[in-house]
Amino acid sequence: MLINAEHLLQYQRCKRRPILDIHADKNQRDAPNDLLTKLQQDKIAYHRGILSGFTYEKPQYQPGNREAAQAATLELMQRGVEYIYHGVLLSNYQDWVETASEEYTILSRPDLLIKQPGESCFGDWMYVPANMELGKRPKQEYQVVAAFHTQALATVQGVTPDKAWLILRTKDISYSVDLAKWTPQMLQILEEFIQALESSEAPEMFISRQKCNLCHWHSQCYAIAQAQKHLSLLPGVTPVRYTQLQALSLSTLESLANASPTILEDLPGFDSVVATKLIIQAQAVIEKRPLVLPTSLPPTELAFTAPVELYFDIEAQPDLDLDYLLGVLVVDRQNNTQQFYSFLAETPADEELVWQQFLDLVWQYPDAPIYHFCVYEFDTVKRLAKLYRTPKSLVNPVLARFVDVYEQLIQSVALPVESYALKVIARWLGFEWRDKEASGAKCIYWYDQWLETGDRTFLEIIQRYNEDDCHATRSVKNWLSSFFQKAQIK
C-alpha cells in the first residue's frame, strides 16, 4: 500500500479523510467546487512565481509509473542538478521503522530538491527538501510534511539532511524546519495513520465548518452526521469540548440537554457561561424553537426603530488585501422606501474611490444606525480609514453607529440551527438568496474571473449576492427585535 505526503497532511487536518481517500468508493466524492479550483490555480501560479527566480529541472517519465519517476529523479541527483522540481522518491516503511510491516511503500514528492555541499551516495554533494506553501506561517502540518520528505530523502541518498525548508508567502522567503523536533512527531503521526488504515472502520467524523467545506467527502460525512444527530453539528461544540463531553458520556443531544452546567464549567474549554449556553443550545435544537439565554439582556439597539436604517455588507479578495465591494441598503421607514447602493472597485486601484463613496453616503444619514453581521465590516472601516488617512472626525462618528447583529444575537438567544452564519440563520427564517449557490467564498473566485476575463456577468452575480446579504441582515435584525418585543409582552 502506498503512503504519500498528502495522506499525512490531510490526516493532521481530519483523521477520516485520507482513510476514505484510500478505502472508499471514489465515485461517492463531491465534485470540485469553485473555491477549491481557485486554490489549486493559486498554488500553481505561486509555484511558477517562485520557480521563475532560478533554473531547475523536472524528471521526465510516463504518468503513473512510480519506478520510472524515481529513476528519472535519481538520474538528476547523480548528475548534481542544482534544483529538481517535483522529484519522486520511493522507500519501504521498514527502512524507517524496523518493526514496520513490509506492505507499506513511502512515496515522497517534495516541491524542490536543492543541492548542498556534503557527502552522499552521489558524491561530494547532497540534497535538502523544500516545499512551497500558500500559507503565511509555518503550520505544524507543513513542518510534519517537511520531516516526511527529509526522512524519505535520507533513505535514498544515504545521509540525513540537517535541515528542510518551507517557502512561505511572507517577506522572509524561507523557513528552516527544526527536524530534531518534528521528525519524531512525524513518525508518531505516521504510525497512528497506519493503525487507522488497518482498522476495520473509518475514524469518527467531526464536522468542522471551515475545514470540511473544501473536502470532497463532505456530503457523505455530513449525511452521516445528520442521521446520527452528531454533536459536532451543534454550535459551540469544538473538538476540545467534544472530547470532554465524550469523557462524561455526553455523546447525544438529549444527554447534553439534560446535563447540569456544574459538571462542565470547570473542564478545559468550558466556563460557566459556555457550559450553560451549550446546554441551552442543545435544548433549542431538540425543541426546535429559539430559547432566551438566562444571562441575556434585550438587544435595545435592535428594538429601536430609527426613521432611516442602513444595512452594510462587504465583499473582499483576501489574496489581494482588497475590499472591492461596499454594499449599503438604505431603508427609509418614514417614506416607506429602500434603495441599495453598490460601491464596486472594478480594479484594485479603485478601492480608495469606493471607500470615499461609502463615506459620502453614510454621512447623508448622520443619525442612522448601521447594521452589519459579524465584526468584519467594523474592522474593515477602521483599516480603510487608516490606509487612506481619513480624518478621525469623519470615521469615529460612523463607527459609533455600527450595530453588530451577530453579537446581539449570540449574546441573547439560542436558535435551533447548526451554525450562526448569516446564511443558516436567514434561511431558518425563510429568507432565500436569488443565486442559490452564491457564497462569500465563491465571490472570491468570481472576482478573480472578472479580473481575468472582463466578463461583467461575474460582477453582476457578486452584486446580487451582496445586496441579498444586506437584506438577510435586515431580516435577522427585524426577527430578533420582534422576538424580544413579544417576549417582553408575555
Tab-separated table of C-alpha atoms in Angstrom:
chain	number	residue	atom	x	y	z
A	1	MET	CA	0.000	0.000	0.000
A	2	LEU	CA	1.258	3.453	-0.917
A	3	ILE	CA	1.528	6.286	1.621
A	4	ASN	CA	2.371	9.794	0.464
A	5	ALA	CA	2.781	13.247	1.978
A	6	GLU	CA	-0.774	14.280	1.041
A	7	HIS	CA	-2.120	11.471	3.234
A	8	LEU	CA	-0.066	12.714	6.170
A	9	LEU	CA	-1.079	16.340	5.553
A	10	GLN	CA	-4.790	15.534	5.416
A	11	TYR	CA	-4.611	13.156	8.400
A	12	GLN	CA	-3.465	16.055	10.562
A	13	ARG	CA	-6.468	18.088	9.411
A	14	CYS	CA	-9.015	15.264	9.532
A	15	LYS	CA	-8.297	11.689	10.611
A	16	ARG	CA	-11.159	10.433	8.450
A	17	ARG	CA	-10.396	11.977	5.051
A	18	PRO	CA	-7.220	10.079	3.996
A	19	ILE	CA	-8.734	6.777	5.143
A	20	LEU	CA	-11.688	7.411	2.839
A	21	ASP	CA	-9.324	8.505	0.059
A	22	ILE	CA	-7.663	5.086	0.189
A	23	HIS	CA	-10.541	2.728	1.008
A	24	ALA	CA	-13.834	4.377	-0.021
A	25	ASP	CA	-15.586	4.414	-3.388
A	26	LYS	CA	-14.210	7.433	-5.259
A	27	ASN	CA	-17.495	7.755	-7.169
A	28	GLN	CA	-19.090	8.970	-3.934
A	29	ARG	CA	-16.829	12.019	-3.719
A	30	ASP	CA	-18.210	15.525	-4.259
A	31	ALA	CA	-17.337	17.359	-7.448
A	32	PRO	CA	-14.589	20.011	-7.031
A	33	ASN	CA	-16.070	23.371	-6.061
A	34	ASP	CA	-15.037	26.747	-7.435
A	35	LEU	CA	-13.031	27.766	-4.375
A	36	LEU	CA	-11.014	24.539	-4.389
A	37	THR	CA	-10.317	25.060	-8.090
A	38	LYS	CA	-9.179	28.588	-7.334
A	39	LEU	CA	-6.844	27.389	-4.558
A	40	GLN	CA	-5.310	24.853	-6.913
A	41	GLN	CA	-4.828	27.540	-9.561
A	42	ASP	CA	-3.332	29.879	-6.965
A	43	LYS	CA	-0.852	27.213	-5.892
A	44	ILE	CA	0.243	26.581	-9.478
A	45	ALA	CA	0.696	30.322	-10.047
A	46	TYR	CA	2.615	30.641	-6.779
A	47	HIS	CA	4.960	27.809	-7.737
A	48	ARG	CA	5.578	29.402	-11.126
A	49	GLY	CA	6.430	32.690	-9.471
A	50	ILE	CA	8.977	31.069	-7.163
A	51	LEU	CA	10.484	28.907	-9.913
A	52	SER	CA	10.953	31.876	-12.212
A	53	GLY	CA	13.785	33.008	-9.944
A	54	PHE	CA	16.177	30.191	-10.824
A	55	THR	CA	16.950	27.365	-13.263
A	56	TYR	CA	15.570	23.930	-12.402
A	57	GLU	CA	14.943	20.544	-13.978
A	58	LYS	CA	11.988	18.207	-13.644
A	59	PRO	CA	12.166	14.402	-14.011
A	60	GLN	CA	10.554	13.127	-17.216
A	61	TYR	CA	8.515	9.920	-17.060
A	62	GLN	CA	5.204	8.353	-18.074
A	63	PRO	CA	2.425	9.388	-15.656
A	64	GLY	CA	1.578	6.650	-13.165
A	65	ASN	CA	4.932	4.857	-13.458
A	66	ARG	CA	6.411	5.444	-9.997
A	67	GLU	CA	9.537	3.384	-10.556
A	68	ALA	CA	10.354	5.310	-13.731
A	69	ALA	CA	9.675	8.567	-11.858
A	70	GLN	CA	12.192	7.676	-9.154
A	71	ALA	CA	14.753	6.506	-11.725
A	72	ALA	CA	14.469	9.831	-13.567
A	73	THR	CA	14.823	11.707	-10.263
A	74	LEU	CA	17.891	9.693	-9.240
A	75	GLU	CA	19.475	10.387	-12.620
A	76	LEU	CA	19.122	14.140	-11.996
A	77	MET	CA	20.529	13.764	-8.465
A	78	GLN	CA	23.505	11.733	-9.729
A	79	ARG	CA	24.223	14.484	-12.259
A	80	GLY	CA	24.228	17.021	-9.438
A	81	VAL	CA	21.422	19.206	-10.810
A	82	GLU	CA	21.128	22.326	-8.620
A	83	TYR	CA	17.319	22.386	-8.321
A	84	ILE	CA	14.958	19.477	-9.004
A	85	TYR	CA	11.246	20.249	-9.172
A	86	HIS	CA	8.760	17.546	-8.130
A	87	GLY	CA	11.249	14.727	-7.874
A	88	VAL	CA	9.853	11.342	-6.817
A	89	LEU	CA	11.443	9.299	-4.006
A	90	LEU	CA	10.351	5.771	-3.037
A	91	SER	CA	11.281	3.822	0.097
A	92	ASN	CA	9.970	0.994	2.244
A	93	TYR	CA	8.393	1.849	5.573
A	94	GLN	CA	10.617	-0.874	7.060
A	95	ASP	CA	13.610	1.322	6.227
A	96	TRP	CA	12.111	3.928	8.566
A	97	VAL	CA	10.855	1.669	11.365
A	98	GLU	CA	12.410	-1.794	11.760
A	99	THR	CA	9.253	-3.343	13.209
A	100	ALA	CA	7.034	-1.978	10.435
A	101	SER	CA	5.043	-4.105	8.045
A	102	GLU	CA	6.529	-4.763	4.605
A	103	GLU	CA	3.302	-3.874	2.821
A	104	TYR	CA	3.720	-0.086	3.039
A	105	THR	CA	5.652	1.888	0.449
A	106	ILE	CA	6.509	5.525	1.091
A	107	LEU	CA	6.222	7.964	-1.817
A	108	SER	CA	7.749	11.401	-1.329
A	109	ARG	CA	7.374	14.192	-3.865
A	110	PRO	CA	8.904	17.357	-2.399
A	111	ASP	CA	8.329	20.552	-4.338
A	112	LEU	CA	12.086	21.097	-4.601
A	113	LEU	CA	15.274	19.166	-4.019
A	114	ILE	CA	18.093	21.660	-3.507
A	115	LYS	CA	21.740	20.687	-3.953
A	116	GLN	CA	24.019	21.421	-0.981
A	117	PRO	CA	27.677	20.694	-0.098
A	118	GLY	CA	28.100	17.401	1.775
A	119	GLU	CA	28.721	13.695	1.398
A	120	SER	CA	26.122	11.315	-0.032
A	121	CYS	CA	25.942	8.287	-2.280
A	122	PHE	CA	26.071	10.679	-5.235
A	123	GLY	CA	29.449	12.258	-4.351
A	124	ASP	CA	30.521	15.393	-2.513
A	125	TRP	CA	27.038	16.856	-2.578
A	126	MET	CA	23.655	16.074	-1.068
A	127	TYR	CA	20.104	17.359	-1.303
A	128	VAL	CA	17.703	19.039	1.098
A	129	PRO	CA	13.935	19.245	0.518
A	130	ALA	CA	11.893	22.451	0.259
A	131	ASN	CA	8.137	22.847	-0.015
A	132	MET	CA	6.322	25.906	-1.365
A	133	GLU	CA	3.208	26.590	0.716
A	134	LEU	CA	0.439	29.145	0.195
A	135	GLY	CA	0.231	29.746	3.939
A	136	LYS	CA	1.942	32.700	5.559
A	137	ARG	CA	3.140	30.913	8.682
A	138	PRO	CA	4.905	27.569	9.319
A	139	LYS	CA	1.936	25.464	10.448
A	140	GLN	CA	2.548	22.159	12.181
A	141	GLU	CA	1.129	20.237	9.218
A	142	TYR	CA	3.680	21.861	6.883
A	143	GLN	CA	6.607	21.034	9.176
A	144	VAL	CA	5.499	17.429	9.637
A	145	VAL	CA	5.337	17.006	5.857
A	146	ALA	CA	8.812	18.568	5.531
A	147	ALA	CA	10.121	15.980	8.022
A	148	PHE	CA	8.406	13.248	5.978
A	149	HIS	CA	10.216	14.330	2.803
A	150	THR	CA	13.517	14.560	4.696
A	151	GLN	CA	13.210	11.003	6.002
A	152	ALA	CA	12.419	9.684	2.534
A	153	LEU	CA	15.329	11.607	1.066
A	154	ALA	CA	17.712	10.182	3.702
A	155	THR	CA	16.958	6.595	2.659
A	156	VAL	CA	17.663	7.442	-0.998
A	157	GLN	CA	20.872	9.446	-0.711
A	158	GLY	CA	22.343	7.639	2.318
A	159	VAL	CA	22.614	10.710	4.537
A	160	THR	CA	20.039	12.628	6.537
A	161	PRO	CA	19.868	16.358	5.754
A	162	ASP	CA	20.264	18.603	8.765
A	163	LYS	CA	17.547	20.934	7.550
A	164	ALA	CA	14.460	21.277	5.402
A	165	TRP	CA	12.862	24.428	4.061
A	166	LEU	CA	9.391	25.893	3.804
A	167	ILE	CA	8.944	28.655	1.236
A	168	LEU	CA	6.021	30.699	2.531
A	169	ARG	CA	4.081	33.703	1.314
A	170	THR	CA	5.847	36.144	3.598
A	171	LYS	CA	8.621	38.694	3.271
A	172	ASP	CA	11.050	36.147	4.674
A	173	ILE	CA	11.187	33.841	1.678
A	174	SER	CA	12.087	30.642	3.551
A	175	TYR	CA	11.701	28.997	6.943
A	176	SER	CA	14.069	26.379	8.344
A	177	VAL	CA	12.302	23.374	9.874
A	178	ASP	CA	13.589	22.037	13.187
A	179	LEU	CA	13.977	18.396	12.170
A	180	ALA	CA	15.112	17.243	15.627
A	181	LYS	CA	11.714	18.352	16.906
A	182	TRP	CA	9.443	17.415	14.021
A	183	THR	CA	10.866	14.086	12.809
A	184	PRO	CA	9.830	12.144	15.960
A	185	GLN	CA	6.369	13.758	15.809
A	186	MET	CA	6.084	12.910	12.130
A	187	LEU	CA	6.922	9.247	12.815
A	188	GLN	CA	4.324	9.115	15.595
A	189	ILE	CA	1.624	10.636	13.361
A	190	LEU	CA	2.575	8.237	10.572
A	191	GLU	CA	2.262	5.256	12.917
A	192	GLU	CA	-1.180	6.463	14.070
A	193	PHE	CA	-2.239	6.870	10.458
A	194	ILE	CA	-1.190	3.323	9.591
A	195	GLN	CA	-3.079	1.978	12.617
A	196	ALA	CA	-6.175	3.840	11.395
A	197	LEU	CA	-5.661	2.338	7.925
A	198	GLU	CA	-5.593	-1.160	9.408
A	199	SER	CA	-8.757	-0.619	11.439
A	200	SER	CA	-11.981	-2.167	10.175
A	201	GLU	CA	-13.837	1.166	10.452
A	202	ALA	CA	-13.051	4.700	9.339
A	203	PRO	CA	-12.396	7.186	12.165
A	204	GLU	CA	-15.410	9.025	13.555
A	205	MET	CA	-16.299	12.147	11.638
A	206	PHE	CA	-16.256	15.610	13.174
A	207	ILE	CA	-17.920	18.266	11.049
A	208	SER	CA	-15.738	21.365	11.056
A	209	ARG	CA	-17.477	24.173	9.216
A	210	GLN	CA	-14.287	25.770	7.907
A	211	LYS	CA	-12.200	22.718	7.016
A	212	CYS	CA	-14.902	20.334	5.821
A	213	ASN	CA	-16.421	22.621	3.183
A	214	LEU	CA	-13.386	22.092	0.918
A	215	CYS	CA	-13.327	18.313	1.326
A	216	HIS	CA	-14.651	16.023	-1.421
A	217	TRP	CA	-16.152	13.711	1.235
A	218	HIS	CA	-18.163	16.495	2.876
A	219	SER	CA	-21.589	15.418	1.607
A	220	GLN	CA	-21.075	11.818	2.710
A	221	CYS	CA	-19.820	12.721	6.189
A	222	TYR	CA	-22.457	15.412	6.646
A	223	ALA	CA	-25.268	12.984	5.783
A	224	ILE	CA	-23.957	10.528	8.392
A	225	ALA	CA	-23.619	13.302	10.975
A	226	GLN	CA	-27.194	14.464	10.358
A	227	ALA	CA	-28.548	10.914	10.612
A	228	GLN	CA	-26.699	10.425	13.902
A	229	LYS	CA	-27.533	13.928	15.191
A	230	HIS	CA	-23.811	14.182	15.808
A	231	LEU	CA	-22.750	16.725	18.414
A	232	SER	CA	-20.269	18.346	16.018
A	233	LEU	CA	-23.327	19.843	14.277
A	234	LEU	CA	-24.196	21.733	17.457
A	235	PRO	CA	-22.873	25.323	17.515
A	236	GLY	CA	-20.253	25.724	20.228
A	237	VAL	CA	-19.016	22.120	20.177
A	238	THR	CA	-15.325	22.363	19.301
A	239	PRO	CA	-13.031	19.306	19.020
A	240	VAL	CA	-11.659	20.005	22.523
A	241	ARG	CA	-15.136	20.338	24.028
A	242	TYR	CA	-16.329	17.256	22.163
A	243	THR	CA	-13.553	15.190	23.736
A	244	GLN	CA	-14.559	16.453	27.176
A	245	LEU	CA	-18.208	15.638	26.545
A	246	GLN	CA	-17.341	12.112	25.389
A	247	ALA	CA	-15.335	11.526	28.579
A	248	LEU	CA	-18.518	12.299	30.535
A	249	SER	CA	-20.639	10.029	28.271
A	250	LEU	CA	-22.480	13.105	26.981
A	251	SER	CA	-22.498	11.934	23.379
A	252	THR	CA	-26.077	12.753	22.340
A	253	LEU	CA	-28.151	15.899	22.130
A	254	GLU	CA	-30.544	14.529	24.739
A	255	SER	CA	-27.839	13.725	27.272
A	256	LEU	CA	-26.283	17.151	26.840
A	257	ALA	CA	-29.629	18.944	27.040
A	258	ASN	CA	-30.358	17.221	30.372
A	259	ALA	CA	-26.905	17.807	31.858
A	260	SER	CA	-26.142	20.233	34.656
A	261	PRO	CA	-23.816	23.141	33.791
A	262	THR	CA	-21.871	22.499	37.004
A	263	ILE	CA	-20.359	19.260	35.654
A	264	LEU	CA	-18.952	21.099	32.620
A	265	GLU	CA	-17.907	24.552	33.748
A	266	ASP	CA	-14.553	23.578	35.275
A	267	LEU	CA	-13.416	21.435	32.342
A	268	PRO	CA	-10.832	22.594	29.768
A	269	GLY	CA	-12.592	24.530	27.023
A	270	PHE	CA	-15.541	25.452	29.249
A	271	ASP	CA	-16.584	28.004	31.853
A	272	SER	CA	-19.927	28.727	33.496
A	273	VAL	CA	-21.173	30.856	30.586
A	274	VAL	CA	-20.101	28.382	27.875
A	275	ALA	CA	-21.496	25.394	29.788
A	276	THR	CA	-24.911	26.989	30.284
A	277	LYS	CA	-25.103	28.270	26.723
A	278	LEU	CA	-24.147	24.905	25.215
A	279	ILE	CA	-26.796	23.055	27.209
A	280	ILE	CA	-29.477	25.570	26.202
A	281	GLN	CA	-28.283	25.293	22.597
A	282	ALA	CA	-28.915	21.537	22.722
A	283	GLN	CA	-32.359	22.177	24.227
A	284	ALA	CA	-33.203	24.654	21.440
A	285	VAL	CA	-32.301	22.103	18.751
A	286	ILE	CA	-34.326	19.338	20.419
A	287	GLU	CA	-37.345	21.584	20.986
A	288	LYS	CA	-36.954	23.172	17.533
A	289	ARG	CA	-37.536	26.668	18.856
A	290	PRO	CA	-35.483	29.695	19.960
A	291	LEU	CA	-34.703	29.973	23.647
A	292	VAL	CA	-33.679	33.094	25.553
A	293	LEU	CA	-30.299	32.810	27.254
A	294	PRO	CA	-30.560	33.362	31.033
A	295	THR	CA	-27.803	35.979	31.123
A	296	SER	CA	-29.071	37.917	28.118
A	297	LEU	CA	-30.241	41.490	28.023
A	298	PRO	CA	-32.843	42.573	25.454
A	299	PRO	CA	-30.976	43.983	22.417
A	300	THR	CA	-32.265	47.550	22.780
A	301	GLU	CA	-30.260	48.798	19.803
A	302	LEU	CA	-32.256	46.440	17.601
A	303	ALA	CA	-35.622	47.096	19.216
A	304	PHE	CA	-35.303	50.794	18.455
A	305	THR	CA	-36.691	51.589	15.022
A	306	ALA	CA	-34.949	54.607	13.528
A	307	PRO	CA	-36.545	56.666	10.723
A	308	VAL	CA	-33.676	55.561	8.454
A	309	GLU	CA	-31.651	52.355	8.837
A	310	LEU	CA	-28.524	51.325	6.939
A	311	TYR	CA	-27.524	47.706	6.319
A	312	PHE	CA	-23.873	47.194	5.372
A	313	ASP	CA	-22.001	44.243	3.847
A	314	ILE	CA	-18.552	43.863	2.251
A	315	GLU	CA	-17.068	41.537	-0.355
A	316	ALA	CA	-13.298	41.109	-0.258
A	317	GLN	CA	-10.437	39.395	-2.077
A	318	PRO	CA	-8.025	38.378	0.736
A	319	ASP	CA	-5.184	37.423	-1.614
A	320	LEU	CA	-5.120	40.988	-2.932
A	321	ASP	CA	-5.774	42.511	0.507
A	322	LEU	CA	-8.681	44.216	-1.238
A	323	ASP	CA	-12.199	45.165	-0.148
A	324	TYR	CA	-13.701	45.609	-3.570
A	325	LEU	CA	-17.419	45.933	-2.824
A	326	LEU	CA	-19.042	48.020	-0.099
A	327	GLY	CA	-22.793	47.479	-0.265
A	328	VAL	CA	-25.323	49.579	1.672
A	329	LEU	CA	-29.077	49.078	1.834
A	330	VAL	CA	-30.833	52.309	2.854
A	331	VAL	CA	-34.249	51.714	4.442
A	332	ASP	CA	-36.356	54.868	4.890
A	333	ARG	CA	-39.250	53.932	7.165
A	334	GLN	CA	-40.876	57.348	7.101
A	335	ASN	CA	-41.215	57.349	3.315
A	336	ASN	CA	-41.562	53.568	3.053
A	337	THR	CA	-38.697	53.276	0.556
A	338	GLN	CA	-35.496	51.325	0.264
A	339	GLN	CA	-32.519	51.610	-2.058
A	340	PHE	CA	-29.364	49.554	-2.443
A	341	TYR	CA	-26.011	51.182	-3.206
A	342	SER	CA	-23.223	49.022	-4.621
A	343	PHE	CA	-19.842	50.722	-4.405
A	344	LEU	CA	-17.713	48.448	-6.561
A	345	ALA	CA	-13.994	48.585	-7.316
A	346	GLU	CA	-13.747	47.217	-10.849
A	347	THR	CA	-9.969	47.253	-10.433
A	348	PRO	CA	-7.904	47.066	-7.220
A	349	ALA	CA	-6.858	50.666	-7.803
A	350	ASP	CA	-10.500	51.753	-7.300
A	351	GLU	CA	-10.643	50.741	-3.627
A	352	GLU	CA	-9.981	54.284	-2.396
A	353	LEU	CA	-12.774	55.618	-4.630
A	354	VAL	CA	-15.411	53.192	-3.297
A	355	TRP	CA	-14.257	53.931	0.253
A	356	GLN	CA	-14.937	57.612	-0.295
A	357	GLN	CA	-18.292	56.837	-1.923
A	358	PHE	CA	-19.268	54.795	1.129
A	359	LEU	CA	-18.337	57.616	3.492
A	360	ASP	CA	-20.257	60.172	1.422
A	361	LEU	CA	-23.387	58.012	1.580
A	362	VAL	CA	-23.392	57.204	5.286
A	363	TRP	CA	-22.815	60.875	6.129
A	364	GLN	CA	-26.010	61.729	4.251
A	365	TYR	CA	-27.777	59.945	7.143
A	366	PRO	CA	-25.780	61.072	10.200
A	367	ASP	CA	-28.239	59.630	12.738
A	368	ALA	CA	-28.981	56.299	11.035
A	369	PRO	CA	-27.754	53.105	12.739
A	370	ILE	CA	-25.527	50.959	10.536
A	371	TYR	CA	-26.389	47.283	10.933
A	372	HIS	CA	-23.915	44.592	9.893
A	373	PHE	CA	-23.342	40.885	10.606
A	374	CYS	CA	-20.054	39.994	12.372
A	375	VAL	CA	-17.090	42.190	13.117
A	376	TYR	CA	-15.502	42.215	9.655
A	377	GLU	CA	-17.294	45.369	8.474
A	378	PHE	CA	-16.314	47.293	11.604
A	379	ASP	CA	-12.674	46.227	11.355
A	380	THR	CA	-12.553	46.958	7.625
A	381	VAL	CA	-13.802	50.519	8.051
A	382	LYS	CA	-11.013	51.097	10.571
A	383	ARG	CA	-8.490	49.555	8.177
A	384	LEU	CA	-9.597	51.613	5.190
A	385	ALA	CA	-9.653	54.794	7.246
A	386	LYS	CA	-6.065	54.194	8.319
A	387	LEU	CA	-4.946	53.139	4.841
A	388	TYR	CA	-6.370	56.231	3.151
A	389	ARG	CA	-5.606	58.606	6.041
A	390	THR	CA	-9.202	59.583	6.624
A	391	PRO	CA	-9.616	62.095	9.477
A	392	LYS	CA	-10.915	60.578	12.702
A	393	SER	CA	-13.632	63.200	12.757
A	394	LEU	CA	-15.129	61.515	9.673
A	395	VAL	CA	-14.651	57.928	10.819
A	396	ASN	CA	-15.281	57.704	14.564
A	397	PRO	CA	-18.889	59.026	14.416
A	398	VAL	CA	-19.590	56.430	11.719
A	399	LEU	CA	-18.119	53.588	13.772
A	400	ALA	CA	-20.169	54.716	16.769
A	401	ARG	CA	-23.322	53.960	14.772
A	402	PHE	CA	-22.337	50.363	13.947
A	403	VAL	CA	-24.576	47.631	15.406
A	404	ASP	CA	-23.336	44.042	15.060
A	405	VAL	CA	-26.493	41.937	14.641
A	406	TYR	CA	-24.466	38.741	15.089
A	407	GLU	CA	-23.144	39.800	18.503
A	408	GLN	CA	-26.600	40.906	19.613
A	409	LEU	CA	-27.990	37.540	18.536
A	410	ILE	CA	-25.474	35.140	20.079
A	411	GLN	CA	-25.477	37.005	23.402
A	412	SER	CA	-29.225	36.871	23.802
A	413	VAL	CA	-30.781	33.779	22.212
A	414	ALA	CA	-30.113	30.149	21.228
A	415	LEU	CA	-31.572	29.133	17.864
A	416	PRO	CA	-32.350	25.610	16.578
A	417	VAL	CA	-29.650	25.824	13.904
A	418	GLU	CA	-26.350	24.120	13.084
A	419	SER	CA	-24.436	27.358	12.678
A	420	TYR	CA	-24.740	31.064	13.425
A	421	ALA	CA	-23.609	32.014	9.943
A	422	LEU	CA	-25.833	34.590	8.254
A	423	LYS	CA	-26.964	32.138	5.565
A	424	VAL	CA	-28.042	29.489	8.040
A	425	ILE	CA	-29.964	31.864	10.308
A	426	ALA	CA	-31.652	33.807	7.496
A	427	ARG	CA	-32.715	30.595	5.761
A	428	TRP	CA	-34.124	29.310	9.038
A	429	LEU	CA	-36.263	32.473	9.000
A	430	GLY	CA	-37.379	31.722	5.445
A	431	PHE	CA	-35.109	34.137	3.577
A	432	GLU	CA	-33.532	32.924	0.319
A	433	TRP	CA	-30.706	34.247	-1.837
A	434	ARG	CA	-31.554	34.752	-5.504
A	435	ASP	CA	-28.491	32.786	-6.606
A	436	LYS	CA	-28.709	29.502	-4.675
A	437	GLU	CA	-25.045	28.562	-4.996
A	438	ALA	CA	-23.621	32.005	-4.242
A	439	SER	CA	-21.358	32.438	-1.215
A	440	GLY	CA	-18.621	34.687	0.047
A	441	ALA	CA	-16.044	32.085	-0.963
A	442	LYS	CA	-17.429	31.852	-4.491
A	443	CYS	CA	-17.392	35.639	-4.780
A	444	ILE	CA	-13.623	35.497	-4.295
A	445	TYR	CA	-13.417	33.136	-7.264
A	446	TRP	CA	-15.865	35.201	-9.347
A	447	TYR	CA	-13.991	38.441	-8.761
A	448	ASP	CA	-10.773	36.771	-9.926
A	449	GLN	CA	-12.656	35.606	-13.010
A	450	TRP	CA	-13.827	39.163	-13.628
A	451	LEU	CA	-10.262	40.485	-13.429
A	452	GLU	CA	-9.094	37.734	-15.778
A	453	THR	CA	-11.883	37.761	-18.366
A	454	GLY	CA	-13.619	41.147	-18.136
A	455	ASP	CA	-16.983	39.350	-18.179
A	456	ARG	CA	-19.402	41.629	-16.292
A	457	THR	CA	-21.660	38.665	-15.547
A	458	PHE	CA	-19.325	37.858	-12.655
A	459	LEU	CA	-19.713	41.364	-11.220
A	460	GLU	CA	-23.495	41.230	-11.537
A	461	ILE	CA	-23.830	37.993	-9.587
A	462	ILE	CA	-21.482	39.322	-6.880
A	463	GLN	CA	-23.565	42.495	-6.568
A	464	ARG	CA	-26.797	40.491	-6.297
A	465	TYR	CA	-25.260	38.325	-3.611
A	466	ASN	CA	-24.029	41.349	-1.675
A	467	GLU	CA	-27.455	43.008	-1.865
A	468	ASP	CA	-29.105	39.804	-0.655
A	469	ASP	CA	-26.661	39.705	2.275
A	470	CYS	CA	-27.854	43.184	3.279
A	471	HIS	CA	-31.495	42.115	3.048
A	472	ALA	CA	-30.703	38.955	5.036
A	473	THR	CA	-29.078	41.044	7.774
A	474	ARG	CA	-32.221	43.158	7.894
A	475	SER	CA	-34.346	40.022	8.130
A	476	VAL	CA	-32.374	38.717	11.116
A	477	LYS	CA	-32.375	42.122	12.825
A	478	ASN	CA	-36.135	42.513	12.434
A	479	TRP	CA	-36.793	38.993	13.710
A	480	LEU	CA	-34.613	39.470	16.793
A	481	SER	CA	-36.253	42.794	17.601
A	482	SER	CA	-39.734	41.303	17.198
A	483	PHE	CA	-38.835	38.189	19.204
A	484	PHE	CA	-37.820	40.198	22.259
A	485	GLN	CA	-40.753	42.564	21.970
A	486	LYS	CA	-43.113	39.559	22.089
A	487	ALA	CA	-41.126	38.048	24.970
A	488	GLN	CA	-41.499	41.261	26.999
A	489	ILE	CA	-45.252	41.381	26.358
A	490	LYS	CA	-45.597	37.847	27.712
